[in-house]
Short mmCIF file of N, CA and C in Angstrom, two decimals:
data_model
loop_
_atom_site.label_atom_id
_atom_site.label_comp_id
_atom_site.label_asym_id
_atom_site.label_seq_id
_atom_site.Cartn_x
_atom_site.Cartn_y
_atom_site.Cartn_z
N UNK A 1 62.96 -49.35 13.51
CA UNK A 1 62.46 -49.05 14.84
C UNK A 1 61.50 -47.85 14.79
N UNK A 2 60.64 -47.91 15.23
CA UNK A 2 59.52 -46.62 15.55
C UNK A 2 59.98 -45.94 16.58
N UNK A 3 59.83 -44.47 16.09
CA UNK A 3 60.36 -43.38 17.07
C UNK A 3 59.12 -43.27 17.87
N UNK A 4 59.23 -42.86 19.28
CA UNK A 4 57.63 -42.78 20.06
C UNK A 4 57.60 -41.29 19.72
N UNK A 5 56.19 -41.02 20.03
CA UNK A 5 55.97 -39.37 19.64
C UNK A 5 56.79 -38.49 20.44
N UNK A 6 56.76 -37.80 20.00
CA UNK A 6 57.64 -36.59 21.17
C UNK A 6 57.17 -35.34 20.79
N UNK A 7 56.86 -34.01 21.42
CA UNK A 7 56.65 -32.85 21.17
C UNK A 7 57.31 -31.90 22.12
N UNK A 8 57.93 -30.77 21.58
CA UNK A 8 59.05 -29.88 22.42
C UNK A 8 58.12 -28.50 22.43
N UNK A 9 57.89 -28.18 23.77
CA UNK A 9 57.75 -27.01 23.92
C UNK A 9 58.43 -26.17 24.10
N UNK A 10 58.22 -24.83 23.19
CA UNK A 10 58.98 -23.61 23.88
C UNK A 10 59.55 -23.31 25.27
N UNK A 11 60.57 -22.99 24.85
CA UNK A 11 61.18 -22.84 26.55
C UNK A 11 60.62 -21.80 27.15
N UNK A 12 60.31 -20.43 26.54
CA UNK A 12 60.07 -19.33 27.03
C UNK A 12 58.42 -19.68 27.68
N UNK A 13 57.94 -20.72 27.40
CA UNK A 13 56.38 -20.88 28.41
C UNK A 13 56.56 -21.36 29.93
N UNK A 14 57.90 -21.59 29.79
CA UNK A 14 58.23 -22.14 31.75
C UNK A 14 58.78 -21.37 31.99
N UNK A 15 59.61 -20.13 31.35
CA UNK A 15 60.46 -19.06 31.79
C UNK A 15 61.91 -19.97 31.81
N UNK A 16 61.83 -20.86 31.12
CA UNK A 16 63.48 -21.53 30.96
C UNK A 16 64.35 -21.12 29.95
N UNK A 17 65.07 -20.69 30.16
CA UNK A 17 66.16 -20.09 28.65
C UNK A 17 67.07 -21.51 27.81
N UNK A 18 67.17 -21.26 26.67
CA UNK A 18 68.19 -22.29 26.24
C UNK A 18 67.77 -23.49 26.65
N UNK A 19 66.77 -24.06 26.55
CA UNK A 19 66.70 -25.37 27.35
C UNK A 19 65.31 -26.35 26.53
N UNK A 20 65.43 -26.90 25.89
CA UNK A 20 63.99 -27.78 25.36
C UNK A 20 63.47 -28.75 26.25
N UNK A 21 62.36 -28.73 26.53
CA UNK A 21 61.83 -29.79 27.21
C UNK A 21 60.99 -30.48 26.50
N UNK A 22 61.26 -31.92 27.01
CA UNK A 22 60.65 -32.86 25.99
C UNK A 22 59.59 -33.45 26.51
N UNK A 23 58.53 -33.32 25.94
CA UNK A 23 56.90 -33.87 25.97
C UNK A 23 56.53 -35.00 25.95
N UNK A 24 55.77 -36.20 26.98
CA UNK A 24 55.59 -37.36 26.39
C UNK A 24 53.98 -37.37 25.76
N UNK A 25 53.89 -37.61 24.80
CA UNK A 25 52.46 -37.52 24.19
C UNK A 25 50.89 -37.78 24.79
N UNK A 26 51.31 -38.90 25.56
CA UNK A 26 50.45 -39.46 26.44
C UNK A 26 50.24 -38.87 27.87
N UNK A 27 51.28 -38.18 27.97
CA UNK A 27 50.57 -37.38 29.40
C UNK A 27 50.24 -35.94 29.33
N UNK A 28 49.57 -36.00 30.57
CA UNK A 28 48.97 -34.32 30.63
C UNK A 28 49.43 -33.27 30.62
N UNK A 29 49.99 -32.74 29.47
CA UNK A 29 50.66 -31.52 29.72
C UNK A 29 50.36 -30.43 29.59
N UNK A 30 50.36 -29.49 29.86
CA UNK A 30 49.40 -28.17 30.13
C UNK A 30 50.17 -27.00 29.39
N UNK A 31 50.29 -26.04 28.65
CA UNK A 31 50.91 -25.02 28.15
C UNK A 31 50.15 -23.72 29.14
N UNK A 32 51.15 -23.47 29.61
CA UNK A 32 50.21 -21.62 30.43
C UNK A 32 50.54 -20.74 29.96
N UNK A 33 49.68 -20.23 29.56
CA UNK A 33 49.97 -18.97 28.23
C UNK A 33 50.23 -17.35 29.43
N UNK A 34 50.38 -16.62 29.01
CA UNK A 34 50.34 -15.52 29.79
C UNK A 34 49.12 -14.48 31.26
N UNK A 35 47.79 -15.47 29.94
CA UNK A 35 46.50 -14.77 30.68
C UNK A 35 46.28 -16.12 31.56
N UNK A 36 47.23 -17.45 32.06
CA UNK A 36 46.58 -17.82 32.73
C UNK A 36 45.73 -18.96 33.09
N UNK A 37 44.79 -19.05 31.40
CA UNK A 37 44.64 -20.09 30.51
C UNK A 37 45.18 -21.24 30.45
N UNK A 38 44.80 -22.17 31.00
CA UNK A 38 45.45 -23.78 30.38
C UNK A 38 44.57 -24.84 29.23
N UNK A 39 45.38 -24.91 28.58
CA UNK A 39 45.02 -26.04 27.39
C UNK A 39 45.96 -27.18 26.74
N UNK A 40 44.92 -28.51 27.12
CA UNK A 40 45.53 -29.21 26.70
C UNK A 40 45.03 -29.93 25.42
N UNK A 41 45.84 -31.11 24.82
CA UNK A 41 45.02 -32.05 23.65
C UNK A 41 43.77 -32.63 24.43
N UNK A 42 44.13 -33.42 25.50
CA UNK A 42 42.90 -33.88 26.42
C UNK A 42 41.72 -32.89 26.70
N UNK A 43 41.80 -31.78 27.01
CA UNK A 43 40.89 -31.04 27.45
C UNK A 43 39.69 -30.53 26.16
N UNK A 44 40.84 -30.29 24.78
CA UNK A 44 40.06 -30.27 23.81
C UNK A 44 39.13 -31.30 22.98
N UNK A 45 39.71 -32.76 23.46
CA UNK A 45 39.12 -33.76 22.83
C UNK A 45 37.78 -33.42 24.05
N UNK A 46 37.88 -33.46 25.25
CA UNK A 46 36.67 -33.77 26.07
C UNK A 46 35.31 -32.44 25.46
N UNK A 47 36.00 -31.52 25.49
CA UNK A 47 35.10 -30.53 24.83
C UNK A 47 34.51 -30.56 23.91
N UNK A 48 34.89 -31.43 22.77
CA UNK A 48 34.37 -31.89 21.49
C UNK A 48 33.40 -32.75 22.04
N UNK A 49 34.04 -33.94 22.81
CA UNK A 49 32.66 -34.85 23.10
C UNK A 49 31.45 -34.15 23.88
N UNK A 50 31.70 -32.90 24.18
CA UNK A 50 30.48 -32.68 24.87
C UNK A 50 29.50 -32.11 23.48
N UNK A 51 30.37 -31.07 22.59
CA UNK A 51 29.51 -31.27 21.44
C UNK A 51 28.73 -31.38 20.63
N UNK A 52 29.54 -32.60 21.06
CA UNK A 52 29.17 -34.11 20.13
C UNK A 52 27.67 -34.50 20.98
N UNK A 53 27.90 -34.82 22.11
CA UNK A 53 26.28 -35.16 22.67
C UNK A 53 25.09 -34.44 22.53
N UNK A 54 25.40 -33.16 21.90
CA UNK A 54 24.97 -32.22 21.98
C UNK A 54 23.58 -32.53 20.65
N UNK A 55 23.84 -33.38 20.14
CA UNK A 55 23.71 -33.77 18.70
C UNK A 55 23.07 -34.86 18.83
N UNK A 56 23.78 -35.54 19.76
CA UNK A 56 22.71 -37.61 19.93
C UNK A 56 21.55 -36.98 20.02
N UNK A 57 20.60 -37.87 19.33
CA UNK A 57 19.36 -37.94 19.82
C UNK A 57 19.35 -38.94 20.87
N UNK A 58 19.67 -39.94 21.18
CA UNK A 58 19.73 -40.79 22.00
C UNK A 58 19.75 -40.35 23.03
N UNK A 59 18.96 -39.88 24.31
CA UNK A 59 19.15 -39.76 25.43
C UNK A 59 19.95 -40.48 26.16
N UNK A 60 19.81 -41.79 26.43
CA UNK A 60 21.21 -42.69 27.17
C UNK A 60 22.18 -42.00 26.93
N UNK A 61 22.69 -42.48 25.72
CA UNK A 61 24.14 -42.04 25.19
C UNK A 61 24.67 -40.81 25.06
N UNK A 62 23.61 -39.70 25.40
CA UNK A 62 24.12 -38.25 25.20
C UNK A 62 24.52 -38.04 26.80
N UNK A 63 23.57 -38.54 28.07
CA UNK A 63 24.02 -38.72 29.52
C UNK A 63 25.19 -39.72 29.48
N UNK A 64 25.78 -40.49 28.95
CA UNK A 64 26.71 -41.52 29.45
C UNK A 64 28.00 -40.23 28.96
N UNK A 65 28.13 -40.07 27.58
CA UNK A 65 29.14 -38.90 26.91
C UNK A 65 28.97 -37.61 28.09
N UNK A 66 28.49 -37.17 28.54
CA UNK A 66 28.32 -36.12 29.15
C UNK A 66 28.91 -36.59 30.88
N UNK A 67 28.34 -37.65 31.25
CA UNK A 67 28.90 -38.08 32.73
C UNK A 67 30.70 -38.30 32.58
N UNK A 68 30.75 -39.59 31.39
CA UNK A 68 32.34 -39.57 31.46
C UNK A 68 33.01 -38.27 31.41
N UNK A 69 32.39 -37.27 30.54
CA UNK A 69 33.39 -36.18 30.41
C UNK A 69 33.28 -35.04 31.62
N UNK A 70 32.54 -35.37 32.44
CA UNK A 70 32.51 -34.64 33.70
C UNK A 70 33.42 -34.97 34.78
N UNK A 71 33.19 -36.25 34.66
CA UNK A 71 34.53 -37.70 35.52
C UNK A 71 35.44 -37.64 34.95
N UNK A 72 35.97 -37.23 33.83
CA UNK A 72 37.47 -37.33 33.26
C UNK A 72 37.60 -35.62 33.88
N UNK A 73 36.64 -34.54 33.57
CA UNK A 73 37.29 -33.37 34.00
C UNK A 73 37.65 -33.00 35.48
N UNK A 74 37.01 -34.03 36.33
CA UNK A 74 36.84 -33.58 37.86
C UNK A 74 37.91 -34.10 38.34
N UNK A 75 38.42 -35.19 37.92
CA UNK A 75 39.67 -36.31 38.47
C UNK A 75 40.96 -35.81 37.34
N UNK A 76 40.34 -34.74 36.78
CA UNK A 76 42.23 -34.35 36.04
C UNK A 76 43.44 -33.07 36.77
N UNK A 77 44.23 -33.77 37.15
CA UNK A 77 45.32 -33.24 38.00
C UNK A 77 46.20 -32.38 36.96
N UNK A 78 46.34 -31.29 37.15
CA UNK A 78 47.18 -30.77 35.74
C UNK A 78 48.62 -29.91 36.96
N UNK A 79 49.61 -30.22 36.18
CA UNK A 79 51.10 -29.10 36.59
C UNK A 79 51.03 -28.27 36.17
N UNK A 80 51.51 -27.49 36.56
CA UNK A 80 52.10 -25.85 36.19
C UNK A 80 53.48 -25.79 36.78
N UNK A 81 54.12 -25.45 35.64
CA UNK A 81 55.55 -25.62 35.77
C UNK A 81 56.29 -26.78 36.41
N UNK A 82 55.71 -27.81 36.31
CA UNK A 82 56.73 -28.88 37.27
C UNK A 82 56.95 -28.61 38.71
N UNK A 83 56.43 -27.48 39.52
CA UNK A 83 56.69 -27.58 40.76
C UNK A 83 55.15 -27.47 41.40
N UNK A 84 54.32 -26.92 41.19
CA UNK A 84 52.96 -26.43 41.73
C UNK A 84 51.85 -27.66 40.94
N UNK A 85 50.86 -28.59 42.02
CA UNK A 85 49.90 -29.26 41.88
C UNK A 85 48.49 -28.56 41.68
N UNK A 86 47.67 -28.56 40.77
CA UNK A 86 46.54 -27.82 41.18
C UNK A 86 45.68 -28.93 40.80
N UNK A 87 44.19 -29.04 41.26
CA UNK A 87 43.04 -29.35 40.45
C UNK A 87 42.37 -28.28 39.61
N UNK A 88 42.26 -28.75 38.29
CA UNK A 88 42.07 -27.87 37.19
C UNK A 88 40.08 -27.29 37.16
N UNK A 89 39.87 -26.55 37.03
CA UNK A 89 38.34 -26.14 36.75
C UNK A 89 38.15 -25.46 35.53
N UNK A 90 37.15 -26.01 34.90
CA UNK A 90 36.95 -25.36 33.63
C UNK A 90 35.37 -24.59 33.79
#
């Protein structure tokens, strides 16, 4: 049987003691560091693709990479702590 991914964050980043919380790979999960800062795997892949367009010569394809990753950043809903909704701005 294949185990699905899983990743455990530190408890001390939610202010939870004794307690692991378990990560599903595929969703958005946000780590808030002290200053505030949120980062995710998603946020870093989109940043790469911008990049990356950075580099096409292809005009089309450097606007299509650049629109999706504006539309994936504008429509991403991120938590903070499991109780508070924000829309995220980078």
């Amino acid at each position: 049987m294949e185990e699905s991914r899983r990743s455990y964050a530190p408890a001390f980043l939610y202010g939870i003691t004794n307690k692991k919380i378990e990560l599903k790979y595929k969703l958005n999960v946000i780590y808030q560091f002290q200053n505030n800062y949120n980062i995710s795997t998603e946020d870093k892949i989109l940043r790469n693709m911008y990049r990356i367009s950075n580099f096409t010569t292809n005009l089309q394809e450097r606007k299509r990479i650049i629109n999706s990753v504006n539309k994936e950043l504008k429509s991403k809903i991120t938590y903070n702590n499991g109780s508070s909704i924000f829309r995220k701005v980078i």
